[in-house]
Amino acid sequence: MKKTAIAQLSRGESMENEASFPARRRGVSAAGWLLAVVGLSFLAWFRLPEVTRGTVWAEDAVVFLADAMSSGPWQSIVTPYAGYLHTVPRLVAAIAYSVGPIEAYATMMSFTSCMVVAAVSVGSYVLSGQLFQHRSYRLMVAMIPVLVPVGPLEVLGNAANLHWYMLWFCPWLLIYRPRTWYSGLAVFAAMLAAATTEILVAFFLPLAIWSAFRKRNYWAPAALVLGSGLQLVATIVAPRYSAAPQVDAAEPLSILYGFLLQAVGSMWVTDAHTMALNVATFGGYAVAVPCAVIVGLLAYILVFGHPRWRAVALYAFAAAAACWTAATVLNPPPSPEFDFPNFTREEWLTVFTFFRYAAAPSMFLLVLIPAACAVAEDRKLIAASRSRYWAPALMVVFLSIHFFQATTTRQTGPEWAAAVQVAATRCDADSALPEVSIPVTPEGWRVAVNCTMLRGR
């Protein structure tokens, strides 16, 4: 009887160990994803110069911080601004405002924004497994948000521009088919957050319809429809424009030149002065190489790729073009900085600059690289398992050339912590002073902070 009892106990322990193994594996996997997010967050954050990391950008202070102070950090998340909701940026601002002291707001905002980008990067790796079977190509997809060349100039490290990364994230959410109800809820929540952050995600409604009816995938499409509906309500409640935007005001050649110079050219040269000097000296030949690479990748996929990869290439290119066109057309009046066809040499050297609008289009264009590699594998040009990793390694090398960007739009400050100390001194010197205005970047933007928050610091 003792031997039987021992045998039964051993079998019971074995079953318990087998049952706990998947739980341990999931725990280790979750820890690995968390470490990946943290590591990529620092990778993104260190792309920004020190002054930039301590500077608050425009709406991050004047809108998100101001609303957090006036109506409460969490209540302000549902407040519309400029015609639509900004869920993710306001959530980042709420965390930055609630977790640290007011003088740490800039650093918290920049790092937390980089954490969102890192989460998007890791999420892109997971979601792109629905399309790319081998992890090497998924690694190429994952590195794009963190290492896109134009990112540090204006987009990376501030919450106000996280919507460009939400645009990038949406298609990956839509093509992913969850296997469990809890992964479906995660996809639904992520898509709802993205859709209630950027109104332009409505561009992906055709993809959502295809995913719902062709793949019987309803989580992300339902969230996209719900988020777009909420954005429509926000637009009606707090319209962006007092009159209908003049979509015909933008010159078509300006849109085309801008796409080639900004979305394509910024992947090759990220210094605006260098690009302007090249264009002023050599004309269109200044962007001939990056344009030839993009056209070559697109042509290669369309000629030699299976229908699946052709659809991916065409959709990526169309998404890039649509994002750039919508961003330039729906932001009237047209700025003289966009009048590329009529620039004189002097204007090239003094007016030309890169814009945040280039970030999402550049990311979509970079998808052509892993797609072309997948086509090459289908044609047996990439065969051995280890040889697949040469492609992401080379892509990392290429993107790392532009890792450090000293010429960001926030490189001259003003640094937030120092400005807060100056404001606190003013409040301490005048007990009757109700509030003080603190300057942020770009020049001319200021946020009013109540002196009760600043006295005694």
Short mmCIF file of C-alpha atoms in Angstrom, two decimals:
data_model
loop_
_atom_site.label_atom_id
_atom_site.label_comp_id
_atom_site.label_asym_id
_atom_site.label_seq_id
_atom_site.Cartn_x
_atom_site.Cartn_y
_atom_site.Cartn_z
CA MET A 1 0.00 0.00 0.00
CA LYS A 2 2.87 2.36 0.76
CA LYS A 3 4.36 1.80 -2.66
CA THR A 4 0.98 2.47 -4.31
CA ALA A 5 0.50 5.68 -2.35
CA ILE A 6 3.95 6.87 -3.27
CA ALA A 7 3.31 6.09 -6.92
CA GLN A 8 0.02 7.99 -6.87
CA LEU A 9 1.66 10.94 -5.16
CA SER A 10 4.39 11.00 -7.76
CA ARG A 11 1.87 10.98 -10.57
CA GLY A 12 -0.04 13.80 -8.87
CA GLU A 13 3.08 15.86 -8.47
CA SER A 14 3.94 15.21 -12.10
CA MET A 15 0.52 16.41 -13.26
CA GLU A 16 0.82 19.50 -11.08
CA ASN A 17 4.25 20.27 -12.52
CA GLU A 18 2.94 19.80 -16.05
CA ALA A 19 0.04 22.15 -15.33
CA SER A 20 2.34 24.79 -13.86
CA PHE A 21 4.80 24.64 -16.76
CA PRO A 22 2.65 26.69 -19.21
CA ALA A 23 2.05 29.27 -16.47
CA ARG A 24 5.80 29.55 -15.82
CA ARG A 25 6.46 29.78 -19.53
CA ARG A 26 3.90 32.57 -19.91
CA GLY A 27 5.47 34.36 -16.95
CA VAL A 28 8.94 34.14 -18.46
CA SER A 29 7.57 35.29 -21.82
CA ALA A 30 5.82 38.27 -20.23
CA ALA A 31 9.00 39.21 -18.39
CA GLY A 32 10.91 39.00 -21.66
CA TRP A 33 8.46 41.31 -23.44
CA LEU A 34 8.62 43.76 -20.54
CA LEU A 35 12.43 43.79 -20.64
CA ALA A 36 12.26 44.36 -24.39
CA VAL A 37 9.97 47.37 -23.89
CA VAL A 38 12.27 48.82 -21.23
CA GLY A 39 15.39 48.28 -23.34
CA LEU A 40 13.83 49.80 -26.44
CA SER A 41 12.53 52.72 -24.37
CA PHE A 42 16.07 53.65 -23.39
CA LEU A 43 17.26 53.04 -26.95
CA ALA A 44 14.66 55.53 -28.21
CA TRP A 45 15.23 58.00 -25.36
CA PHE A 46 18.99 58.17 -25.90
CA ARG A 47 18.40 59.20 -29.51
CA LEU A 48 17.40 62.58 -28.07
CA PRO A 49 20.01 65.10 -26.90
CA GLU A 50 20.00 65.88 -23.19
CA VAL A 51 18.42 69.32 -23.61
CA THR A 52 15.67 67.85 -25.79
CA ARG A 53 14.86 65.20 -23.17
CA GLY A 54 14.29 67.97 -20.62
CA THR A 55 12.15 70.20 -22.85
CA VAL A 56 8.37 70.21 -23.11
CA TRP A 57 6.86 70.36 -26.58
CA ALA A 58 3.93 72.66 -27.40
CA GLU A 59 0.63 70.85 -26.71
CA ASP A 60 2.27 68.63 -24.11
CA ALA A 61 2.27 71.70 -21.85
CA VAL A 62 -0.20 74.23 -23.22
CA VAL A 63 -3.00 71.69 -23.73
CA PHE A 64 -2.35 68.39 -21.95
CA LEU A 65 -0.64 69.73 -18.83
CA ALA A 66 -2.97 72.72 -18.58
CA ASP A 67 -6.06 70.50 -18.81
CA ALA A 68 -4.58 68.03 -16.31
CA MET A 69 -4.07 70.87 -13.83
CA SER A 70 -7.50 72.43 -14.38
CA SER A 71 -9.82 69.43 -14.67
CA GLY A 72 -7.71 66.62 -13.22
CA PRO A 73 -5.19 64.33 -14.93
CA TRP A 74 -7.55 61.41 -15.53
CA GLN A 75 -10.69 63.42 -16.22
CA SER A 76 -8.88 65.34 -18.98
CA ILE A 77 -8.28 62.17 -21.03
CA VAL A 78 -11.73 62.41 -22.64
CA THR A 79 -11.44 66.13 -23.45
CA PRO A 80 -11.40 66.86 -27.22
CA TYR A 81 -8.80 69.20 -28.66
CA ALA A 82 -8.49 70.54 -32.23
CA GLY A 83 -11.43 68.45 -33.40
CA TYR A 84 -10.58 65.03 -32.04
CA LEU A 85 -9.61 62.94 -29.02
CA HIS A 86 -6.00 62.34 -27.93
CA THR A 87 -6.31 59.36 -25.61
CA VAL A 88 -2.72 58.08 -25.59
CA PRO A 89 -1.00 61.51 -25.33
CA ARG A 90 -3.35 62.59 -22.55
CA LEU A 91 -2.78 59.30 -20.73
CA VAL A 92 0.98 59.87 -20.97
CA ALA A 93 0.53 63.41 -19.66
CA ALA A 94 -1.67 62.16 -16.80
CA ILE A 95 1.03 59.69 -15.76
CA ALA A 96 3.82 62.26 -16.05
CA TYR A 97 1.83 64.80 -14.05
CA SER A 98 0.72 62.37 -11.34
CA VAL A 99 3.87 60.33 -10.77
CA GLY A 100 6.58 62.97 -10.39
CA PRO A 101 6.99 66.57 -9.22
CA ILE A 102 6.10 69.35 -11.64
CA GLU A 103 9.76 70.10 -12.44
CA ALA A 104 10.20 66.47 -13.65
CA TYR A 105 7.27 66.73 -16.05
CA ALA A 106 9.44 67.18 -19.17
CA THR A 107 11.67 64.21 -18.42
CA MET A 108 8.69 62.04 -17.52
CA MET A 109 6.88 63.05 -20.70
CA SER A 110 9.82 62.33 -22.98
CA PHE A 111 10.66 58.96 -21.42
CA THR A 112 7.04 57.79 -21.12
CA SER A 113 6.46 58.78 -24.75
CA CYS A 114 9.49 56.70 -25.69
CA MET A 115 8.01 53.82 -23.70
CA VAL A 116 4.86 54.02 -25.82
CA VAL A 117 6.98 53.87 -28.98
CA ALA A 118 8.86 50.88 -27.54
CA ALA A 119 5.56 49.14 -26.76
CA VAL A 120 4.42 49.81 -30.33
CA SER A 121 7.69 48.31 -31.55
CA VAL A 122 7.29 45.13 -29.47
CA GLY A 123 3.62 44.94 -30.43
CA SER A 124 4.56 45.22 -34.11
CA TYR A 125 6.90 42.25 -33.68
CA VAL A 126 4.13 40.11 -32.19
CA LEU A 127 1.38 41.21 -34.58
CA SER A 128 3.48 40.96 -37.75
CA GLY A 129 3.84 37.23 -37.08
CA GLN A 130 0.46 36.98 -38.80
CA LEU A 131 2.20 38.07 -42.00
CA PHE A 132 5.90 37.20 -41.66
CA GLN A 133 6.60 33.65 -40.57
CA HIS A 134 10.25 34.03 -39.68
CA ARG A 135 11.29 36.14 -36.71
CA SER A 136 14.10 37.85 -38.66
CA TYR A 137 11.58 39.73 -40.79
CA ARG A 138 9.47 40.52 -37.73
CA LEU A 139 12.57 42.01 -36.13
CA MET A 140 12.90 44.29 -39.15
CA VAL A 141 9.32 45.44 -38.67
CA ALA A 142 9.86 45.96 -34.93
CA MET A 143 12.93 48.17 -35.30
CA ILE A 144 11.20 50.64 -37.64
CA PRO A 145 9.27 52.72 -35.03
CA VAL A 146 12.29 53.10 -32.73
CA LEU A 147 14.89 53.72 -35.45
CA VAL A 148 12.99 55.56 -38.20
CA PRO A 149 15.53 58.24 -39.23
CA VAL A 150 13.26 61.29 -39.08
CA GLY A 151 11.90 60.40 -35.62
CA PRO A 152 14.15 62.43 -33.29
CA LEU A 153 13.80 65.65 -35.27
CA GLU A 154 10.34 66.41 -33.91
CA VAL A 155 8.25 63.26 -33.36
CA LEU A 156 10.14 61.09 -30.88
CA GLY A 157 9.96 61.85 -27.17
CA ASN A 158 6.85 64.00 -27.03
CA ALA A 159 3.28 62.90 -26.49
CA ALA A 160 1.72 65.35 -28.95
CA ASN A 161 3.20 63.38 -31.87
CA LEU A 162 2.48 59.86 -30.69
CA HIS A 163 -0.44 59.76 -33.10
CA TRP A 164 1.98 59.09 -35.97
CA TYR A 165 3.01 55.87 -34.27
CA MET A 166 -0.66 54.99 -33.75
CA LEU A 167 -1.18 55.28 -37.50
CA TRP A 168 1.66 52.83 -38.02
CA PHE A 169 0.28 50.43 -35.41
CA CYS A 170 -3.29 50.19 -36.74
CA PRO A 171 -2.73 47.94 -39.80
CA TRP A 172 -0.78 45.43 -37.71
CA LEU A 173 -3.64 45.28 -35.21
CA LEU A 174 -6.16 44.79 -38.00
CA ILE A 175 -4.41 41.87 -39.69
CA TYR A 176 -3.81 40.01 -36.42
CA ARG A 177 -6.30 37.29 -35.52
CA PRO A 178 -6.35 36.62 -31.75
CA ARG A 179 -6.45 33.00 -30.64
CA THR A 180 -7.93 33.62 -27.18
CA TRP A 181 -10.53 35.94 -25.75
CA TYR A 182 -8.01 37.75 -23.55
CA SER A 183 -5.66 38.41 -26.47
CA GLY A 184 -8.72 39.63 -28.35
CA LEU A 185 -9.49 42.06 -25.53
CA ALA A 186 -5.89 43.29 -25.62
CA VAL A 187 -6.12 43.90 -29.37
CA PHE A 188 -9.49 45.63 -28.93
CA ALA A 189 -8.10 47.92 -26.22
CA ALA A 190 -4.99 48.76 -28.24
CA MET A 191 -7.01 49.56 -31.35
CA LEU A 192 -9.52 51.65 -29.40
CA ALA A 193 -6.65 53.62 -27.86
CA ALA A 194 -5.12 54.19 -31.30
CA ALA A 195 -8.42 55.11 -32.92
CA THR A 196 -9.25 57.60 -30.17
CA THR A 197 -5.82 59.17 -30.55
CA GLU A 198 -5.63 59.81 -34.30
CA ILE A 199 -8.67 60.58 -36.42
CA LEU A 200 -6.87 59.58 -39.64
CA VAL A 201 -7.02 55.90 -38.65
CA ALA A 202 -10.36 55.94 -40.50
CA PHE A 203 -8.16 55.41 -43.58
CA PHE A 204 -7.89 51.78 -42.53
CA LEU A 205 -11.63 51.06 -42.51
CA PRO A 206 -11.35 49.13 -45.83
CA LEU A 207 -8.71 46.91 -44.22
CA ALA A 208 -10.97 46.49 -41.19
CA ILE A 209 -13.87 45.40 -43.41
CA TRP A 210 -11.62 42.93 -45.22
CA SER A 211 -10.35 41.54 -41.93
CA ALA A 212 -13.85 41.17 -40.51
CA PHE A 213 -15.48 39.49 -43.50
CA ARG A 214 -12.57 37.63 -45.04
CA LYS A 215 -10.74 36.47 -41.90
CA ARG A 216 -13.69 36.47 -39.47
CA ASN A 217 -11.63 38.73 -37.24
CA TYR A 218 -13.83 41.17 -35.33
CA TRP A 219 -11.85 42.46 -32.33
CA ALA A 220 -9.74 45.15 -33.95
CA PRO A 221 -12.29 46.13 -36.65
CA ALA A 222 -14.98 46.63 -33.99
CA ALA A 223 -12.64 48.83 -31.97
CA LEU A 224 -11.72 50.84 -35.06
CA VAL A 225 -15.37 51.48 -35.89
CA LEU A 226 -16.14 52.43 -32.28
CA GLY A 227 -13.08 54.70 -32.02
CA SER A 228 -13.85 56.39 -35.33
CA GLY A 229 -17.39 56.98 -34.17
CA LEU A 230 -16.14 58.59 -30.97
CA GLN A 231 -13.80 60.78 -33.01
CA LEU A 232 -16.74 61.85 -35.16
CA VAL A 233 -18.66 62.85 -32.03
CA ALA A 234 -15.63 64.79 -30.79
CA THR A 235 -15.38 66.58 -34.13
CA ILE A 236 -19.04 67.62 -33.91
CA VAL A 237 -18.72 68.73 -30.30
CA ALA A 238 -15.43 70.60 -30.71
CA PRO A 239 -14.84 71.15 -34.45
CA ARG A 240 -11.29 71.69 -35.66
CA TYR A 241 -12.27 74.19 -38.34
CA SER A 242 -14.66 77.11 -38.24
CA ALA A 243 -15.28 76.47 -41.95
CA ALA A 244 -14.71 73.53 -44.26
CA PRO A 245 -10.99 73.10 -45.01
CA GLN A 246 -9.90 74.20 -48.47
CA VAL A 247 -8.49 70.89 -49.62
CA ASP A 248 -7.76 72.36 -53.06
CA ALA A 249 -5.47 75.03 -51.61
CA ALA A 250 -2.43 72.76 -51.57
CA GLU A 251 -0.57 72.59 -54.87
CA PRO A 252 -0.29 68.99 -56.17
CA LEU A 253 3.37 69.47 -57.07
CA SER A 254 4.10 70.65 -53.54
CA ILE A 255 2.52 67.47 -52.17
CA LEU A 256 4.54 65.30 -54.58
CA TYR A 257 7.83 67.12 -53.99
CA GLY A 258 7.22 67.03 -50.27
CA PHE A 259 6.60 63.29 -50.33
CA LEU A 260 9.83 62.64 -52.23
CA LEU A 261 11.90 65.04 -50.13
CA GLN A 262 10.42 64.35 -46.72
CA ALA A 263 9.02 60.81 -46.57
CA VAL A 264 11.63 59.30 -48.90
CA GLY A 265 14.58 61.69 -48.68
CA SER A 266 14.62 61.82 -44.87
CA MET A 267 15.51 58.12 -44.80
CA TRP A 268 18.76 58.98 -46.59
CA VAL A 269 19.66 62.44 -45.22
CA THR A 270 18.16 63.68 -41.95
CA ASP A 271 19.97 67.00 -41.69
CA ALA A 272 17.71 69.65 -43.23
CA HIS A 273 20.57 72.00 -44.13
CA THR A 274 22.47 69.21 -45.91
CA MET A 275 19.38 68.17 -47.84
CA ALA A 276 18.63 71.79 -48.79
CA LEU A 277 22.19 72.36 -49.96
CA ASN A 278 22.11 69.16 -52.00
CA VAL A 279 18.84 70.13 -53.68
CA ALA A 280 20.02 73.71 -54.33
CA THR A 281 23.22 72.35 -55.90
CA PHE A 282 22.11 69.18 -57.68
CA GLY A 283 18.35 69.58 -58.01
CA GLY A 284 16.27 66.42 -58.04
CA TYR A 285 19.38 64.23 -58.16
CA ALA A 286 19.74 64.88 -54.42
CA VAL A 287 16.96 62.36 -53.73
CA ALA A 288 17.61 60.10 -56.73
CA VAL A 289 19.21 57.29 -54.72
CA PRO A 290 16.52 56.84 -52.01
CA CYS A 291 13.77 57.21 -54.60
CA ALA A 292 15.45 54.58 -56.80
CA VAL A 293 15.70 52.22 -53.82
CA ILE A 294 12.01 52.59 -52.95
CA VAL A 295 10.92 52.22 -56.58
CA GLY A 296 13.22 49.24 -57.00
CA LEU A 297 11.86 47.47 -53.92
CA LEU A 298 8.28 48.14 -54.98
CA ALA A 299 8.93 46.94 -58.54
CA TYR A 300 10.74 43.82 -57.33
CA ILE A 301 7.84 42.82 -55.10
CA LEU A 302 5.21 43.54 -57.74
CA VAL A 303 7.05 41.61 -60.46
CA PHE A 304 8.34 38.61 -58.54
CA GLY A 305 6.20 38.44 -55.41
CA HIS A 306 3.18 36.28 -54.71
CA PRO A 307 -0.18 38.11 -54.61
CA ARG A 308 0.11 38.28 -50.83
CA TRP A 309 3.34 40.30 -50.97
CA ARG A 310 2.07 42.44 -53.82
CA ALA A 311 -0.90 43.41 -51.69
CA VAL A 312 1.40 44.22 -48.77
CA ALA A 313 3.67 46.39 -50.94
CA LEU A 314 0.82 48.28 -52.57
CA TYR A 315 -0.93 48.82 -49.24
CA ALA A 316 2.24 50.05 -47.55
CA PHE A 317 2.97 52.49 -50.37
CA ALA A 318 -0.66 53.66 -50.49
CA ALA A 319 -0.69 54.17 -46.71
CA ALA A 320 2.49 56.25 -46.93
CA ALA A 321 1.08 58.41 -49.71
CA ALA A 322 -2.29 58.80 -48.00
CA CYS A 323 -0.78 59.78 -44.64
CA TRP A 324 1.46 62.41 -46.23
CA THR A 325 -1.29 63.82 -48.47
CA ALA A 326 -3.88 64.02 -45.70
CA ALA A 327 -1.45 65.66 -43.29
CA THR A 328 -0.51 68.37 -45.77
CA VAL A 329 -3.95 68.95 -47.29
CA LEU A 330 -5.99 68.98 -44.07
CA ASN A 331 -3.78 71.52 -42.29
CA PRO A 332 -4.60 74.80 -44.07
CA PRO A 333 -3.64 77.44 -44.79
CA PRO A 334 -0.72 76.13 -46.86
CA SER A 335 2.56 77.21 -45.30
CA PRO A 336 5.25 78.88 -47.43
CA GLU A 337 7.55 76.14 -46.13
CA PHE A 338 5.59 73.67 -48.28
CA ASP A 339 5.96 75.61 -51.52
CA PHE A 340 8.80 73.39 -52.70
CA PRO A 341 8.34 73.87 -56.51
CA ASN A 342 8.81 77.63 -56.21
CA PHE A 343 11.73 77.75 -53.77
CA THR A 344 14.65 79.92 -54.80
CA ARG A 345 18.19 78.86 -53.89
CA GLU A 346 18.10 81.25 -50.94
CA GLU A 347 14.79 79.81 -49.75
CA TRP A 348 16.14 76.27 -49.96
CA LEU A 349 18.99 77.26 -47.67
CA THR A 350 16.91 79.28 -45.20
CA VAL A 351 13.34 77.95 -45.29
CA PHE A 352 13.55 74.21 -45.97
CA THR A 353 13.10 71.93 -42.98
CA PHE A 354 11.86 68.42 -42.26
CA PHE A 355 8.34 68.02 -40.90
CA ARG A 356 6.73 65.62 -38.47
CA TYR A 357 4.37 64.59 -41.26
CA ALA A 358 7.17 62.48 -42.75
CA ALA A 359 7.35 60.02 -39.82
CA ALA A 360 4.40 57.72 -40.56
CA PRO A 361 4.96 57.66 -44.36
CA SER A 362 8.63 56.78 -43.84
CA MET A 363 7.70 53.92 -41.53
CA PHE A 364 5.27 52.48 -44.06
CA LEU A 365 7.83 52.75 -46.86
CA LEU A 366 10.38 50.87 -44.77
CA VAL A 367 8.01 47.88 -44.69
CA LEU A 368 9.03 47.29 -48.31
CA ILE A 369 12.41 46.01 -47.07
CA PRO A 370 11.18 42.98 -45.07
CA ALA A 371 8.53 42.34 -47.72
CA ALA A 372 11.21 42.25 -50.43
CA CYS A 373 13.28 39.88 -48.26
CA ALA A 374 10.26 37.59 -47.92
CA VAL A 375 9.90 37.58 -51.71
CA ALA A 376 13.60 36.75 -52.05
CA GLU A 377 13.12 33.82 -49.67
CA ASP A 378 10.17 32.56 -51.69
CA ARG A 379 12.44 32.61 -54.74
CA LYS A 380 15.10 30.63 -52.84
CA LEU A 381 17.53 33.56 -52.89
CA ILE A 382 17.47 33.48 -49.09
CA ALA A 383 17.48 29.86 -48.07
CA ALA A 384 19.40 28.95 -44.94
CA SER A 385 17.85 29.88 -41.62
CA ARG A 386 20.90 31.79 -40.42
CA SER A 387 21.25 33.77 -43.62
CA ARG A 388 17.87 35.36 -42.95
CA TYR A 389 19.41 37.40 -40.13
CA TRP A 390 21.76 39.23 -42.48
CA ALA A 391 18.83 41.35 -43.67
CA PRO A 392 17.81 42.74 -40.25
CA ALA A 393 21.48 43.18 -39.34
CA LEU A 394 22.09 45.29 -42.45
CA MET A 395 18.88 47.22 -41.80
CA VAL A 396 20.02 48.01 -38.25
CA VAL A 397 23.34 49.25 -39.61
CA PHE A 398 21.56 51.47 -42.15
CA LEU A 399 19.12 52.94 -39.66
CA SER A 400 21.80 53.35 -36.99
CA ILE A 401 23.65 55.80 -39.23
CA HIS A 402 20.97 58.30 -38.22
CA PHE A 403 20.69 57.18 -34.59
CA PHE A 404 22.14 60.36 -33.12
CA GLN A 405 20.32 63.55 -34.10
CA ALA A 406 21.86 66.66 -32.58
CA THR A 407 19.65 69.07 -34.56
CA THR A 408 16.22 68.44 -33.07
CA THR A 409 13.51 71.09 -32.98
CA ARG A 410 13.93 71.28 -29.19
CA GLN A 411 17.72 71.43 -29.08
CA THR A 412 17.82 75.00 -27.69
CA GLY A 413 15.24 74.50 -24.94
CA PRO A 414 13.97 76.20 -22.89
CA GLU A 415 14.66 73.46 -20.35
CA TRP A 416 11.56 72.84 -18.29
CA ALA A 417 13.13 72.17 -14.87
CA ALA A 418 15.13 75.42 -14.95
CA ALA A 419 12.08 77.38 -16.09
CA VAL A 420 10.02 75.91 -13.24
CA GLN A 421 12.66 76.99 -10.71
CA VAL A 422 12.58 80.53 -12.09
CA ALA A 423 8.78 80.53 -11.88
CA ALA A 424 8.91 79.22 -8.31
CA THR A 425 11.26 82.03 -7.34
CA ARG A 426 8.82 84.58 -8.75
CA CYS A 427 5.95 83.02 -6.80
CA ASP A 428 7.96 82.99 -3.57
CA ALA A 429 8.89 86.66 -4.07
CA ASP A 430 5.26 87.77 -4.52
CA SER A 431 2.74 86.09 -2.22
CA ALA A 432 -0.14 87.75 -4.08
CA LEU A 433 0.86 86.34 -7.47
CA PRO A 434 -1.83 83.79 -8.49
CA GLU A 435 0.03 82.10 -11.35
CA VAL A 436 3.08 82.41 -13.54
CA SER A 437 3.53 81.77 -17.26
CA ILE A 438 6.29 79.30 -18.15
CA PRO A 439 7.74 79.24 -21.69
CA VAL A 440 7.97 75.99 -23.65
CA THR A 441 9.05 75.15 -27.16
CA PRO A 442 8.46 76.21 -29.93
CA GLU A 443 8.93 79.90 -29.30
CA GLY A 444 5.76 81.72 -28.33
CA TRP A 445 4.11 78.80 -26.52
CA ARG A 446 3.57 79.27 -22.77
CA VAL A 447 1.65 77.47 -20.04
CA ALA A 448 0.20 79.10 -16.91
CA VAL A 449 0.99 77.24 -13.67
CA ASN A 450 -0.71 78.06 -10.37
CA CYS A 451 1.67 79.43 -7.76
CA THR A 452 0.27 77.12 -5.10
CA MET A 453 2.04 74.30 -6.95
CA LEU A 454 5.34 76.19 -7.11
CA ARG A 455 5.79 77.96 -3.78
CA GLY A 456 8.38 76.50 -1.46
CA ARG A 457 10.12 74.39 -4.10
#
